[in-house]
C-alpha cells in the first residue's frame, strides 16, 4: 500500500506543474541537435581539430609574407586531409551495419548497455590511468518537471513547507515513491566513436526536491563526522589547486637533493558507487 506521504508529494508535484503551465505555458522542450556531425569517428574529429588549429595559426601569424604563406599551405594540407577523412567515414557509414533510427530501438539499446554497465563487477586487479575529462554542463530537466527555482521563488512559504515535509520524512522513515525514479541521460564525452555507447557518460537526473533533502542530510553528516585534512577536492575551502602546488614543490625539492620520490595516480573508469576503498588503501 502506498504511503500517505508519497500521495501527498505526487499531488504537490502535479499542482506545481499545472500552475506553472497555466502561468508560463508549455514549450516543446526540444534542444538544438546538429544532425550533420553525429556520425563523426575519432579519425574525423582528429583531422578536423588539426585543421582548426592550423587555421588559427595562419590567422594569428604576424611574421613576413613567407611565414604567412607557409602557415596557409599548412592549413590547406590539413583541410585536404580533413575532407578526405570525412568522405571515407561517410562511405564506411553507408556500408556498415544498420544504424538504429527508431526511438524504441535506441531506448532498448541504451537500456541493455546501462543494465550491463551497472550490474557488472569490475576487475580491480587492472588499473587504468587516463587524463581527467571535462564534464559538459547540461540544462537539467528532472523527472517530476519541477526545478529547484520553484522553491526559491516561493521564498519563506516554500522553505516552511519543505521543513515540515522533511521532518515528516525523518519521523516516519520513508521517502516518496517518485524519488525512487530517475531519468538516465547519456552525455557524449567529446571523444571516441559517437556510435559507441562506451563513448558516453550516463547522468542520472533526479527530483530537485530530493536533492535539497540530500543537502540537508549531508550538512548534518558533515557536522558530525571528521574528515582528514589530507582530503582535497569536494571539500569547502580545500580545492585541488593547493594540493597540486604542494606536489610540484615536493617534486622540485626531491629533484634538487636528489632523492627518489614515489607517487601513484589512480583513475577509476566508470567507478560510480563501486570505488574499492580496501584496494586503494
PDB file of C-alpha atoms in Angstrom:
ATOM      1  CA  UNK A   1       0.000   0.000   0.000  1.00  0.00           C
ATOM      2  CA  UNK A   2       1.293   3.424  -0.924  1.00  0.00           C
ATOM      3  CA  UNK A   3       2.386   5.641   1.942  1.00  0.00           C
ATOM      4  CA  UNK A   4       0.322   8.834   2.514  1.00  0.00           C
ATOM      5  CA  UNK A   5       3.463  10.970   2.170  1.00  0.00           C
ATOM      6  CA  UNK A   6       4.019   9.609  -1.346  1.00  0.00           C
ATOM      7  CA  UNK A   7       0.469  10.526  -2.369  1.00  0.00           C
ATOM      8  CA  UNK A   8       0.917  13.952  -0.784  1.00  0.00           C
ATOM      9  CA  UNK A   9       4.181  14.537  -2.682  1.00  0.00           C
ATOM     10  CA  UNK A  10       2.646  13.433  -6.002  1.00  0.00           C
ATOM     11  CA  UNK A  11      -0.298  15.801  -5.520  1.00  0.00           C
ATOM     12  CA  UNK A  12       2.068  18.648  -4.656  1.00  0.00           C
ATOM     13  CA  UNK A  13       4.150  17.991  -7.781  1.00  0.00           C
ATOM     14  CA  UNK A  14       1.100  17.880 -10.040  1.00  0.00           C
ATOM     15  CA  UNK A  15      -0.303  21.103  -8.552  1.00  0.00           C
ATOM     16  CA  UNK A  16       3.006  22.915  -9.128  1.00  0.00           C
ATOM     17  CA  UNK A  17       3.271  21.666 -12.710  1.00  0.00           C
ATOM     18  CA  UNK A  18      -0.327  22.639 -13.529  1.00  0.00           C
ATOM     19  CA  UNK A  19       0.127  26.133 -12.064  1.00  0.00           C
ATOM     20  CA  UNK A  20       3.396  26.613 -13.963  1.00  0.00           C
ATOM     21  CA  UNK A  21       1.756  25.534 -17.242  1.00  0.00           C
ATOM     22  CA  UNK A  22      -1.149  27.918 -16.644  1.00  0.00           C
ATOM     23  CA  UNK A  23       1.124  30.894 -15.951  1.00  0.00           C
ATOM     24  CA  UNK A  24       4.148  30.230 -18.189  1.00  0.00           C
ATOM     25  CA  UNK A  25       2.597  27.984 -20.877  1.00  0.00           C
ATOM     26  CA  UNK A  26       4.490  24.943 -22.184  1.00  0.00           C
ATOM     27  CA  UNK A  27       7.207  24.643 -24.824  1.00  0.00           C
ATOM     28  CA  UNK A  28       8.071  21.632 -26.969  1.00  0.00           C
ATOM     29  CA  UNK A  29      11.271  21.210 -24.978  1.00  0.00           C
ATOM     30  CA  UNK A  30      13.417  20.240 -27.948  1.00  0.00           C
ATOM     31  CA  UNK A  31      17.043  21.297 -27.902  1.00  0.00           C
ATOM     32  CA  UNK A  32      19.282  22.139 -30.834  1.00  0.00           C
ATOM     33  CA  UNK A  33      20.659  18.992 -32.489  1.00  0.00           C
ATOM     34  CA  UNK A  34      23.451  19.027 -35.027  1.00  0.00           C
ATOM     35  CA  UNK A  35      22.253  16.349 -37.445  1.00  0.00           C
ATOM     36  CA  UNK A  36      25.295  16.677 -39.680  1.00  0.00           C
ATOM     37  CA  UNK A  37      28.033  15.566 -37.262  1.00  0.00           C
ATOM     38  CA  UNK A  38      26.577  12.690 -35.250  1.00  0.00           C
ATOM     39  CA  UNK A  39      28.422  10.050 -37.315  1.00  0.00           C
ATOM     40  CA  UNK A  40      31.950  11.504 -36.925  1.00  0.00           C
ATOM     41  CA  UNK A  41      34.504   8.919 -35.785  1.00  0.00           C
ATOM     42  CA  UNK A  42      37.799   9.507 -33.948  1.00  0.00           C
ATOM     43  CA  UNK A  43      39.815   9.998 -37.142  1.00  0.00           C
ATOM     44  CA  UNK A  44      37.409  12.646 -38.467  1.00  0.00           C
ATOM     45  CA  UNK A  45      37.429  14.503 -35.155  1.00  0.00           C
ATOM     46  CA  UNK A  46      41.235  14.449 -35.015  1.00  0.00           C
ATOM     47  CA  UNK A  47      41.679  15.704 -38.591  1.00  0.00           C
ATOM     48  CA  UNK A  48      39.109  18.472 -38.144  1.00  0.00           C
ATOM     49  CA  UNK A  49      40.779  19.565 -34.917  1.00  0.00           C
ATOM     50  CA  UNK A  50      44.153  19.775 -36.679  1.00  0.00           C
ATOM     51  CA  UNK A  51      42.554  21.774 -39.494  1.00  0.00           C
ATOM     52  CA  UNK A  52      41.035  24.185 -36.980  1.00  0.00           C
ATOM     53  CA  UNK A  53      44.360  24.652 -35.180  1.00  0.00           C
ATOM     54  CA  UNK A  54      46.171  25.208 -38.484  1.00  0.00           C
ATOM     55  CA  UNK A  55      43.636  27.870 -39.464  1.00  0.00           C
ATOM     56  CA  UNK A  56      44.137  29.691 -36.145  1.00  0.00           C
ATOM     57  CA  UNK A  57      47.926  29.637 -36.562  1.00  0.00           C
ATOM     58  CA  UNK A  58      47.551  31.040 -40.076  1.00  0.00           C
ATOM     59  CA  UNK A  59      45.276  33.864 -38.915  1.00  0.00           C
ATOM     60  CA  UNK A  60      47.478  34.716 -35.919  1.00  0.00           C
ATOM     61  CA  UNK A  61      50.751  34.696 -37.890  1.00  0.00           C
ATOM     62  CA  UNK A  62      52.315  38.180 -37.752  1.00  0.00           C
ATOM     63  CA  UNK A  63      55.603  37.390 -39.486  1.00  0.00           C
ATOM     64  CA  UNK A  64      56.711  38.159 -43.028  1.00  0.00           C
ATOM     65  CA  UNK A  65      54.910  37.083 -46.177  1.00  0.00           C
ATOM     66  CA  UNK A  66      56.877  33.816 -46.476  1.00  0.00           C
ATOM     67  CA  UNK A  67      55.907  32.718 -42.965  1.00  0.00           C
ATOM     68  CA  UNK A  68      52.254  33.571 -43.572  1.00  0.00           C
ATOM     69  CA  UNK A  69      52.307  31.638 -46.847  1.00  0.00           C
ATOM     70  CA  UNK A  70      53.835  28.629 -45.061  1.00  0.00           C
ATOM     71  CA  UNK A  71      51.045  28.708 -42.473  1.00  0.00           C
ATOM     72  CA  UNK A  72      48.478  28.998 -45.249  1.00  0.00           C
ATOM     73  CA  UNK A  73      49.918  25.984 -47.071  1.00  0.00           C
ATOM     74  CA  UNK A  74      49.894  24.007 -43.819  1.00  0.00           C
ATOM     75  CA  UNK A  75      46.219  24.873 -43.364  1.00  0.00           C
ATOM     76  CA  UNK A  76      45.416  23.770 -46.935  1.00  0.00           C
ATOM     77  CA  UNK A  77      47.098  20.397 -46.340  1.00  0.00           C
ATOM     78  CA  UNK A  78      45.139  19.872 -43.119  1.00  0.00           C
ATOM     79  CA  UNK A  79      41.948  20.874 -44.894  1.00  0.00           C
ATOM     80  CA  UNK A  80      42.535  18.301 -47.644  1.00  0.00           C
ATOM     81  CA  UNK A  81      43.191  15.572 -45.059  1.00  0.00           C
ATOM     82  CA  UNK A  82      40.025  16.501 -43.158  1.00  0.00           C
ATOM     83  CA  UNK A  83      37.932  16.450 -46.334  1.00  0.00           C
ATOM     84  CA  UNK A  84      39.307  13.021 -47.214  1.00  0.00           C
ATOM     85  CA  UNK A  85      38.646  11.693 -43.692  1.00  0.00           C
ATOM     86  CA  UNK A  86      35.029  12.902 -43.839  1.00  0.00           C
ATOM     87  CA  UNK A  87      34.495  11.254 -47.233  1.00  0.00           C
ATOM     88  CA  UNK A  88      35.958   7.937 -46.035  1.00  0.00           C
ATOM     89  CA  UNK A  89      33.886   7.961 -42.848  1.00  0.00           C
ATOM     90  CA  UNK A  90      30.727   8.751 -44.801  1.00  0.00           C
ATOM     91  CA  UNK A  91      31.443   5.864 -47.179  1.00  0.00           C
ATOM     92  CA  UNK A  92      32.129   3.447 -44.308  1.00  0.00           C
ATOM     93  CA  UNK A  93      28.902   4.524 -42.648  1.00  0.00           C
ATOM     94  CA  UNK A  94      26.867   3.614 -45.722  1.00  0.00           C
ATOM     95  CA  UNK A  95      28.476   0.161 -45.904  1.00  0.00           C
ATOM     96  CA  UNK A  96      28.487  -0.557 -42.169  1.00  0.00           C
ATOM     97  CA  UNK A  97      25.891  -2.304 -40.065  1.00  0.00           C
ATOM     98  CA  UNK A  98      22.413  -0.936 -39.555  1.00  0.00           C
ATOM     99  CA  UNK A  99      22.156   2.349 -37.667  1.00  0.00           C
ATOM    100  CA  UNK A 100      19.306   2.450 -35.163  1.00  0.00           C
ATOM    101  CA  UNK A 101      16.816   5.151 -36.145  1.00  0.00           C
ATOM    102  CA  UNK A 102      13.598   4.284 -34.307  1.00  0.00           C
ATOM    103  CA  UNK A 103      13.158   5.696 -30.799  1.00  0.00           C
ATOM    104  CA  UNK A 104      12.099   2.343 -29.331  1.00  0.00           C
ATOM    105  CA  UNK A 105      15.181   0.581 -30.715  1.00  0.00           C
ATOM    106  CA  UNK A 106      17.500   3.329 -29.455  1.00  0.00           C
ATOM    107  CA  UNK A 107      15.970   3.255 -25.964  1.00  0.00           C
ATOM    108  CA  UNK A 108      16.252  -0.534 -25.824  1.00  0.00           C
ATOM    109  CA  UNK A 109      19.922  -0.348 -26.821  1.00  0.00           C
ATOM    110  CA  UNK A 110      20.680   2.171 -24.076  1.00  0.00           C
ATOM    111  CA  UNK A 111      18.739   0.061 -21.580  1.00  0.00           C
ATOM    112  CA  UNK A 112      20.817  -3.031 -22.370  1.00  0.00           C
ATOM    113  CA  UNK A 113      24.072  -1.041 -22.173  1.00  0.00           C
ATOM    114  CA  UNK A 114      23.420   0.622 -18.804  1.00  0.00           C
ATOM    115  CA  UNK A 115      21.974  -2.544 -17.250  1.00  0.00           C
ATOM    116  CA  UNK A 116      25.170  -4.381 -18.146  1.00  0.00           C
ATOM    117  CA  UNK A 117      27.389  -1.498 -17.024  1.00  0.00           C
ATOM    118  CA  UNK A 118      25.782  -1.007 -13.619  1.00  0.00           C
ATOM    119  CA  UNK A 119      25.445  -4.683 -12.748  1.00  0.00           C
ATOM    120  CA  UNK A 120      28.910  -5.814 -13.765  1.00  0.00           C
ATOM    121  CA  UNK A 121      31.670  -6.347 -11.204  1.00  0.00           C
ATOM    122  CA  UNK A 122      34.889  -4.590 -12.116  1.00  0.00           C
ATOM    123  CA  UNK A 123      38.252  -6.344 -12.238  1.00  0.00           C
ATOM    124  CA  UNK A 124      40.200  -4.364  -9.646  1.00  0.00           C
ATOM    125  CA  UNK A 125      43.452  -6.150 -10.496  1.00  0.00           C
ATOM    126  CA  UNK A 126      43.551  -3.965 -13.594  1.00  0.00           C
ATOM    127  CA  UNK A 127      44.460  -0.275 -13.127  1.00  0.00           C
ATOM    128  CA  UNK A 128      43.706   2.136 -15.959  1.00  0.00           C
ATOM    129  CA  UNK A 129      45.331   5.583 -15.982  1.00  0.00           C
ATOM    130  CA  UNK A 130      43.764   8.292 -18.073  1.00  0.00           C
ATOM    131  CA  UNK A 131      43.685  12.054 -18.077  1.00  0.00           C
ATOM    132  CA  UNK A 132      40.728  13.688 -16.303  1.00  0.00           C
ATOM    133  CA  UNK A 133      37.920  14.588 -18.661  1.00  0.00           C
ATOM    134  CA  UNK A 134      35.981  17.805 -18.741  1.00  0.00           C
ATOM    135  CA  UNK A 135      32.371  17.293 -17.857  1.00  0.00           C
ATOM    136  CA  UNK A 136      29.889  19.160 -20.013  1.00  0.00           C
ATOM    137  CA  UNK A 137      27.199  21.068 -18.139  1.00  0.00           C
ATOM    138  CA  UNK A 138      23.632  20.496 -19.334  1.00  0.00           C
ATOM    139  CA  UNK A 139      20.306  22.077 -18.519  1.00  0.00           C
ATOM    140  CA  UNK A 140      18.793  19.519 -16.196  1.00  0.00           C
ATOM    141  CA  UNK A 141      15.159  18.551 -16.610  1.00  0.00           C
ATOM    142  CA  UNK A 142      14.064  16.452 -13.670  1.00  0.00           C
ATOM    143  CA  UNK A 143      11.568  13.555 -13.849  1.00  0.00           C
ATOM    144  CA  UNK A 144       8.934  15.453 -11.840  1.00  0.00           C
ATOM    145  CA  UNK A 145       9.356  18.548 -14.046  1.00  0.00           C
ATOM    146  CA  UNK A 146       9.865  20.853 -11.031  1.00  0.00           C
ATOM    147  CA  UNK A 147      13.218  22.710 -10.952  1.00  0.00           C
ATOM    148  CA  UNK A 148      14.770  23.989  -7.729  1.00  0.00           C
ATOM    149  CA  UNK A 149      13.989  27.565  -8.834  1.00  0.00           C
ATOM    150  CA  UNK A 150      10.365  26.908  -7.847  1.00  0.00           C
ATOM    151  CA  UNK A 151      11.350  26.699  -4.181  1.00  0.00           C
ATOM    152  CA  UNK A 152      13.473  29.837  -4.485  1.00  0.00           C
ATOM    153  CA  UNK A 153      10.555  31.769  -5.965  1.00  0.00           C
ATOM    154  CA  UNK A 154       8.180  30.557  -3.249  1.00  0.00           C
ATOM    155  CA  UNK A 155      10.552  32.057  -0.696  1.00  0.00           C
ATOM    156  CA  UNK A 156       9.759  31.725   3.001  1.00  0.00           C
ATOM    157  CA  UNK A 157       6.492  29.860   2.387  1.00  0.00           C
ATOM    158  CA  UNK A 158       8.306  27.243   0.327  1.00  0.00           C
ATOM    159  CA  UNK A 159      11.030  26.810   2.964  1.00  0.00           C
ATOM    160  CA  UNK A 160       8.454  26.342   5.710  1.00  0.00           C
ATOM    161  CA  UNK A 161       6.612  23.726   3.663  1.00  0.00           C
ATOM    162  CA  UNK A 162       9.844  21.860   2.903  1.00  0.00           C
ATOM    163  CA  UNK A 163      10.887  21.933   6.568  1.00  0.00           C
ATOM    164  CA  UNK A 164       7.568  20.445   7.638  1.00  0.00           C
ATOM    165  CA  UNK A 165       7.717  17.828   4.881  1.00  0.00           C
ATOM    166  CA  UNK A 166      11.330  16.834   5.618  1.00  0.00           C
ATOM    167  CA  UNK A 167      10.585  16.468   9.331  1.00  0.00           C
ATOM    168  CA  UNK A 168       7.761  14.075   8.482  1.00  0.00           C
ATOM    169  CA  UNK A 169      10.134  12.028   6.336  1.00  0.00           C
ATOM    170  CA  UNK A 170      12.559  11.753   9.251  1.00  0.00           C
ATOM    171  CA  UNK A 171       9.875  10.847  11.756  1.00  0.00           C
ATOM    172  CA  UNK A 172       8.200   8.188   9.600  1.00  0.00           C
ATOM    173  CA  UNK A 173      11.451   6.970   7.961  1.00  0.00           C
ATOM    174  CA  UNK A 174      10.058   6.911   4.416  1.00  0.00           C
ATOM    175  CA  UNK A 175      10.657   8.697   1.119  1.00  0.00           C
ATOM    176  CA  UNK A 176       8.136   9.438  -1.648  1.00  0.00           C
ATOM    177  CA  UNK A 177       7.813   6.827  -4.369  1.00  0.00           C
ATOM    178  CA  UNK A 178       8.557   9.474  -7.030  1.00  0.00           C
ATOM    179  CA  UNK A 179      12.014   9.980  -5.551  1.00  0.00           C
ATOM    180  CA  UNK A 180      12.922   6.401  -6.478  1.00  0.00           C
ATOM    181  CA  UNK A 181      12.589   7.270 -10.182  1.00  0.00           C
ATOM    182  CA  UNK A 182      15.309   8.977 -12.209  1.00  0.00           C
ATOM    183  CA  UNK A 183      15.940   9.881 -15.841  1.00  0.00           C
ATOM    184  CA  UNK A 184      19.185   8.437 -17.217  1.00  0.00           C
ATOM    185  CA  UNK A 185      20.662  10.713 -19.893  1.00  0.00           C
ATOM    186  CA  UNK A 186      23.785   9.804 -21.944  1.00  0.00           C
ATOM    187  CA  UNK A 187      26.222  12.713 -22.417  1.00  0.00           C
ATOM    188  CA  UNK A 188      28.896  12.462 -25.119  1.00  0.00           C
ATOM    189  CA  UNK A 189      32.470  12.716 -23.749  1.00  0.00           C
ATOM    190  CA  UNK A 190      33.655  14.655 -26.821  1.00  0.00           C
ATOM    191  CA  UNK A 191      35.972  11.824 -27.809  1.00  0.00           C
ATOM    192  CA  UNK A 192      35.626   8.344 -29.255  1.00  0.00           C
ATOM    193  CA  UNK A 193      33.170   6.872 -31.739  1.00  0.00           C
ATOM    194  CA  UNK A 194      29.801   8.620 -31.439  1.00  0.00           C
ATOM    195  CA  UNK A 195      28.062   5.354 -32.347  1.00  0.00           C
ATOM    196  CA  UNK A 196      29.670   3.513 -29.411  1.00  0.00           C
ATOM    197  CA  UNK A 197      27.709   3.595 -26.143  1.00  0.00           C
ATOM    198  CA  UNK A 198      31.010   3.489 -24.241  1.00  0.00           C
ATOM    199  CA  UNK A 199      31.821   6.993 -25.525  1.00  0.00           C
ATOM    200  CA  UNK A 200      29.003   8.430 -23.410  1.00  0.00           C
ATOM    201  CA  UNK A 201      28.743   9.211 -19.708  1.00  0.00           C
ATOM    202  CA  UNK A 202      25.452   8.334 -18.065  1.00  0.00           C
ATOM    203  CA  UNK A 203      23.998  11.120 -15.919  1.00  0.00           C
ATOM    204  CA  UNK A 204      21.059  10.445 -13.628  1.00  0.00           C
ATOM    205  CA  UNK A 205      18.580  13.306 -13.274  1.00  0.00           C
ATOM    206  CA  UNK A 206      16.551  13.075 -10.088  1.00  0.00           C
ATOM    207  CA  UNK A 207      13.956  15.188  -8.315  1.00  0.00           C
ATOM    208  CA  UNK A 208      15.277  18.598  -7.250  1.00  0.00           C
ATOM    209  CA  UNK A 209      13.245  18.325  -4.055  1.00  0.00           C
ATOM    210  CA  UNK A 210      15.166  15.161  -3.232  1.00  0.00           C
ATOM    211  CA  UNK A 211      18.466  16.948  -3.952  1.00  0.00           C
ATOM    212  CA  UNK A 212      17.508  19.614  -1.400  1.00  0.00           C
ATOM    213  CA  UNK A 213      16.745  16.800   1.052  1.00  0.00           C
ATOM    214  CA  UNK A 214      20.166  15.240   0.341  1.00  0.00           C
ATOM    215  CA  UNK A 215      21.882  18.576   1.023  1.00  0.00           C
ATOM    216  CA  UNK A 216      20.162  18.791   4.411  1.00  0.00           C
ATOM    217  CA  UNK A 217      21.302  15.263   5.318  1.00  0.00           C
ATOM    218  CA  UNK A 218      24.827  15.931   4.014  1.00  0.00           C
ATOM    219  CA  UNK A 219      25.115  19.086   6.155  1.00  0.00           C
ATOM    220  CA  UNK A 220      24.142  17.158   9.273  1.00  0.00           C
ATOM    221  CA  UNK A 221      26.592  14.357   8.493  1.00  0.00           C
ATOM    222  CA  UNK A 222      29.447  16.820   7.879  1.00  0.00           C
ATOM    223  CA  UNK A 223      28.768  18.474  11.239  1.00  0.00           C
ATOM    224  CA  UNK A 224      29.011  15.102  12.989  1.00  0.00           C
ATOM    225  CA  UNK A 225      31.839  13.427  11.057  1.00  0.00           C
ATOM    226  CA  UNK A 226      35.543  14.237  10.960  1.00  0.00           C
ATOM    227  CA  UNK A 227      37.318  14.178   7.601  1.00  0.00           C
ATOM    228  CA  UNK A 228      41.105  14.069   7.455  1.00  0.00           C
ATOM    229  CA  UNK A 229      42.957  17.244   6.485  1.00  0.00           C
ATOM    230  CA  UNK A 230      44.605  15.241   3.695  1.00  0.00           C
ATOM    231  CA  UNK A 231      41.330  15.187   1.749  1.00  0.00           C
ATOM    232  CA  UNK A 232      41.374  17.721  -1.093  1.00  0.00           C
ATOM    233  CA  UNK A 233      38.539  18.253  -3.540  1.00  0.00           C
ATOM    234  CA  UNK A 234      34.818  18.164  -2.796  1.00  0.00           C
ATOM    235  CA  UNK A 235      35.635  19.915   0.486  1.00  0.00           C
ATOM    236  CA  UNK A 236      34.790  23.558   1.334  1.00  0.00           C
ATOM    237  CA  UNK A 237      37.947  25.655   1.237  1.00  0.00           C
ATOM    238  CA  UNK A 238      40.186  22.731   0.240  1.00  0.00           C
ATOM    239  CA  UNK A 239      40.394  22.519  -3.517  1.00  0.00           C
ATOM    240  CA  UNK A 240      42.881  20.514  -5.536  1.00  0.00           C
ATOM    241  CA  UNK A 241      44.883  23.587  -6.611  1.00  0.00           C
ATOM    242  CA  UNK A 242      46.795  23.818  -3.316  1.00  0.00           C
ATOM    243  CA  UNK A 243      47.433  20.072  -3.295  1.00  0.00           C
ATOM    244  CA  UNK A 244      48.790  20.196  -6.857  1.00  0.00           C
ATOM    245  CA  UNK A 245      51.089  23.089  -5.925  1.00  0.00           C
ATOM    246  CA  UNK A 246      52.368  21.154  -2.879  1.00  0.00           C
ATOM    247  CA  UNK A 247      53.129  18.133  -5.072  1.00  0.00           C
ATOM    248  CA  UNK A 248      55.070  20.256  -7.547  1.00  0.00           C
ATOM    249  CA  UNK A 249      57.087  21.808  -4.714  1.00  0.00           C
ATOM    250  CA  UNK A 250      57.838  18.347  -3.330  1.00  0.00           C
ATOM    251  CA  UNK A 251      58.982  17.098  -6.747  1.00  0.00           C
ATOM    252  CA  UNK A 252      61.322  20.079  -7.145  1.00  0.00           C
ATOM    253  CA  UNK A 253      62.867  19.600  -3.689  1.00  0.00           C
ATOM    254  CA  UNK A 254      63.454  15.879  -4.241  1.00  0.00           C
ATOM    255  CA  UNK A 255      64.957  16.619  -7.654  1.00  0.00           C
ATOM    256  CA  UNK A 256      67.400  19.116  -6.114  1.00  0.00           C
ATOM    257  CA  UNK A 257      68.678  16.710  -3.420  1.00  0.00           C
ATOM    258  CA  UNK A 258      68.497  14.323  -5.463  1.00  0.00           C
ATOM    259  CA  UNK A 259      66.390  11.553  -3.931  1.00  0.00           C
ATOM    260  CA  UNK A 260      63.769   9.103  -5.165  1.00  0.00           C
ATOM    261  CA  UNK A 261      60.133  10.156  -4.835  1.00  0.00           C
ATOM    262  CA  UNK A 262      57.300   7.684  -5.417  1.00  0.00           C
ATOM    263  CA  UNK A 263      53.769   8.845  -6.281  1.00  0.00           C
ATOM    264  CA  UNK A 264      50.727   6.954  -7.509  1.00  0.00           C
ATOM    265  CA  UNK A 265      47.816   8.328  -9.544  1.00  0.00           C
ATOM    266  CA  UNK A 266      44.749   6.107  -9.871  1.00  0.00           C
ATOM    267  CA  UNK A 267      41.886   6.999 -12.206  1.00  0.00           C
ATOM    268  CA  UNK A 268      38.875   4.683 -11.959  1.00  0.00           C
ATOM    269  CA  UNK A 269      36.935   4.270 -15.188  1.00  0.00           C
ATOM    270  CA  UNK A 270      33.136   4.322 -14.731  1.00  0.00           C
ATOM    271  CA  UNK A 271      33.532   3.996 -10.951  1.00  0.00           C
ATOM    272  CA  UNK A 272      30.022   5.178  -9.964  1.00  0.00           C
ATOM    273  CA  UNK A 273      29.395   3.988  -6.382  1.00  0.00           C
ATOM    274  CA  UNK A 274      31.708   0.961  -6.578  1.00  0.00           C
ATOM    275  CA  UNK A 275      35.016   2.501  -5.505  1.00  0.00           C
ATOM    276  CA  UNK A 276      37.136  -0.299  -3.933  1.00  0.00           C
ATOM    277  CA  UNK A 277      38.394   1.559  -0.857  1.00  0.00           C
ATOM    278  CA  UNK A 278      40.052  -1.592   0.536  1.00  0.00           C
ATOM    279  CA  UNK A 279      42.071  -1.999  -2.678  1.00  0.00           C
ATOM    280  CA  UNK A 280      43.062   1.677  -2.814  1.00  0.00           C
ATOM    281  CA  UNK A 281      44.275   1.825   0.772  1.00  0.00           C
TER     282      UNK A 281
END
